[in-house]
PDB file of C-alpha atoms in Angstrom:
ATOM      1  CA  MET T   1       0.000   0.000   0.000  1.00  0.00           C
ATOM      2  CA  PRO T   2       2.810   2.509   0.685  1.00  0.00           C
ATOM      3  CA  GLN T   3       4.154   2.016  -2.855  1.00  0.00           C
ATOM      4  CA  MET T   4       0.683   2.571  -4.285  1.00  0.00           C
ATOM      5  CA  LEU T   5       0.218   5.806  -2.320  1.00  0.00           C
ATOM      6  CA  LYS T   6       3.685   7.073  -3.274  1.00  0.00           C
ATOM      7  CA  THR T   7       3.018   6.353  -6.949  1.00  0.00           C
ATOM      8  CA  TRP T   8      -0.353   8.077  -6.806  1.00  0.00           C
ATOM      9  CA  GLN T   9       0.975  11.161  -5.007  1.00  0.00           C
ATOM     10  CA  SER T  10       4.054  11.599  -7.190  1.00  0.00           C
ATOM     11  CA  LYS T  11       2.212  10.686 -10.425  1.00  0.00           C
ATOM     12  CA  SER T  12       5.305   8.697 -11.386  1.00  0.00           C
ATOM     13  CA  ALA T  13       5.920   4.951 -11.494  1.00  0.00           C
ATOM     14  CA  LYS T  14       9.479   5.065 -12.825  1.00  0.00           C
ATOM     15  CA  ASP T  15      10.804   3.396  -9.656  1.00  0.00           C
ATOM     16  CA  VAL T  16       8.767   0.249 -10.309  1.00  0.00           C
ATOM     17  CA  SER T  17       9.849  -2.331 -12.868  1.00  0.00           C
ATOM     18  CA  PHE T  18       7.122  -3.289 -15.344  1.00  0.00           C
ATOM     19  CA  ALA T  19       8.406  -6.870 -15.651  1.00  0.00           C
ATOM     20  CA  MET T  20       8.537  -7.250 -11.860  1.00  0.00           C
ATOM     21  CA  LEU T  21       4.936  -6.081 -11.576  1.00  0.00           C
ATOM     22  CA  ILE T  22       3.746  -8.545 -14.218  1.00  0.00           C
ATOM     23  CA  PHE T  23       5.521 -11.517 -12.638  1.00  0.00           C
ATOM     24  CA  PHE T  24       4.560 -10.521  -9.092  1.00  0.00           C
ATOM     25  CA  ASN T  25       0.890 -10.158 -10.069  1.00  0.00           C
ATOM     26  CA  LEU T  26       1.027 -13.514 -11.814  1.00  0.00           C
ATOM     27  CA  GLY T  27       2.445 -15.133  -8.678  1.00  0.00           C
ATOM     28  CA  ILE T  28      -0.188 -13.533  -6.463  1.00  0.00           C
ATOM     29  CA  PHE T  29      -2.911 -14.642  -8.869  1.00  0.00           C
ATOM     30  CA  LEU T  30      -1.641 -18.227  -8.763  1.00  0.00           C
ATOM     31  CA  TRP T  31      -1.605 -18.158  -4.947  1.00  0.00           C
ATOM     32  CA  LEU T  32      -5.178 -16.856  -5.048  1.00  0.00           C
ATOM     33  CA  ILE T  33      -6.211 -19.748  -7.298  1.00  0.00           C
ATOM     34  CA  TYR T  34      -4.437 -22.155  -4.926  1.00  0.00           C
ATOM     35  CA  GLY T  35      -6.303 -20.669  -1.951  1.00  0.00           C
ATOM     36  CA  ILE T  36      -9.608 -21.036  -3.781  1.00  0.00           C
ATOM     37  CA  TYR T  37      -8.694 -24.645  -4.626  1.00  0.00           C
ATOM     38  CA  LEU T  38      -7.976 -25.349  -0.933  1.00  0.00           C
ATOM     39  CA  ASN T  39     -10.962 -23.275   0.176  1.00  0.00           C
ATOM     40  CA  ALA T  40      -8.597 -21.530   2.608  1.00  0.00           C
ATOM     41  CA  LEU T  41     -10.056 -18.144   3.502  1.00  0.00           C
ATOM     42  CA  PRO T  42      -6.812 -16.611   4.911  1.00  0.00           C
ATOM     43  CA  ILE T  43      -4.917 -17.401   1.689  1.00  0.00           C
ATOM     44  CA  ILE T  44      -7.785 -16.119  -0.427  1.00  0.00           C
ATOM     45  CA  LEU T  45      -8.191 -12.848   1.478  1.00  0.00           C
ATOM     46  CA  ALA T  46      -4.485 -12.054   1.773  1.00  0.00           C
ATOM     47  CA  ASN T  47      -3.824 -12.637  -1.901  1.00  0.00           C
ATOM     48  CA  ALA T  48      -7.000 -10.951  -3.116  1.00  0.00           C
ATOM     49  CA  VAL T  49      -6.113  -7.749  -1.243  1.00  0.00           C
ATOM     50  CA  THR T  50      -2.477  -7.894  -2.387  1.00  0.00           C
ATOM     51  CA  LEU T  51      -3.511  -8.527  -5.989  1.00  0.00           C
ATOM     52  CA  PHE T  52      -5.965  -5.625  -5.878  1.00  0.00           C
ATOM     53  CA  PHE T  53      -3.336  -3.140  -4.679  1.00  0.00           C
ATOM     54  CA  ASN T  54      -0.706  -4.408  -7.094  1.00  0.00           C
ATOM     55  CA  LEU T  55      -3.092  -4.188 -10.038  1.00  0.00           C
ATOM     56  CA  ILE T  56      -3.631  -0.540  -9.101  1.00  0.00           C
ATOM     57  CA  ILE T  57       0.148  -0.009  -9.125  1.00  0.00           C
ATOM     58  CA  LEU T  58       0.316  -1.720 -12.524  1.00  0.00           C
ATOM     59  CA  TRP T  59      -2.443   0.577 -13.793  1.00  0.00           C
ATOM     60  CA  PHE T  60      -0.493   3.603 -12.484  1.00  0.00           C
ATOM     61  CA  LYS T  61       2.633   2.299 -14.231  1.00  0.00           C
ATOM     62  CA  ILE T  62       0.781   2.164 -17.541  1.00  0.00           C
ATOM     63  CA  LYS T  63      -1.065   5.468 -16.986  1.00  0.00           C
ATOM     64  CA  TYR T  64       1.957   7.549 -15.885  1.00  0.00           C
ATOM     65  CA  ARG T  65       4.339   6.295 -18.590  1.00  0.00           C
TER      66      ARG T  65
END
C-alpha cells in the first residue's frame, strides 16, 4: 500500500519495474487460485487484497508512462 500511495501522489511509477509487476501479479494470482482450490479463507483474502493493490500499481505504471 505505501508504494501505491507514493506512486499516486508523485504521479510517477518510474521506480517500479514493469516486468517485476507482471511476474509478481502472476504469482499472487496463482496463490489466489491455490487458496480457492484449498478453500482456505486466509490465503484467499491475503492474496485478493495484495492482488488488488498491485493491479492498481500496474495501472499507475501504464497510466503515468
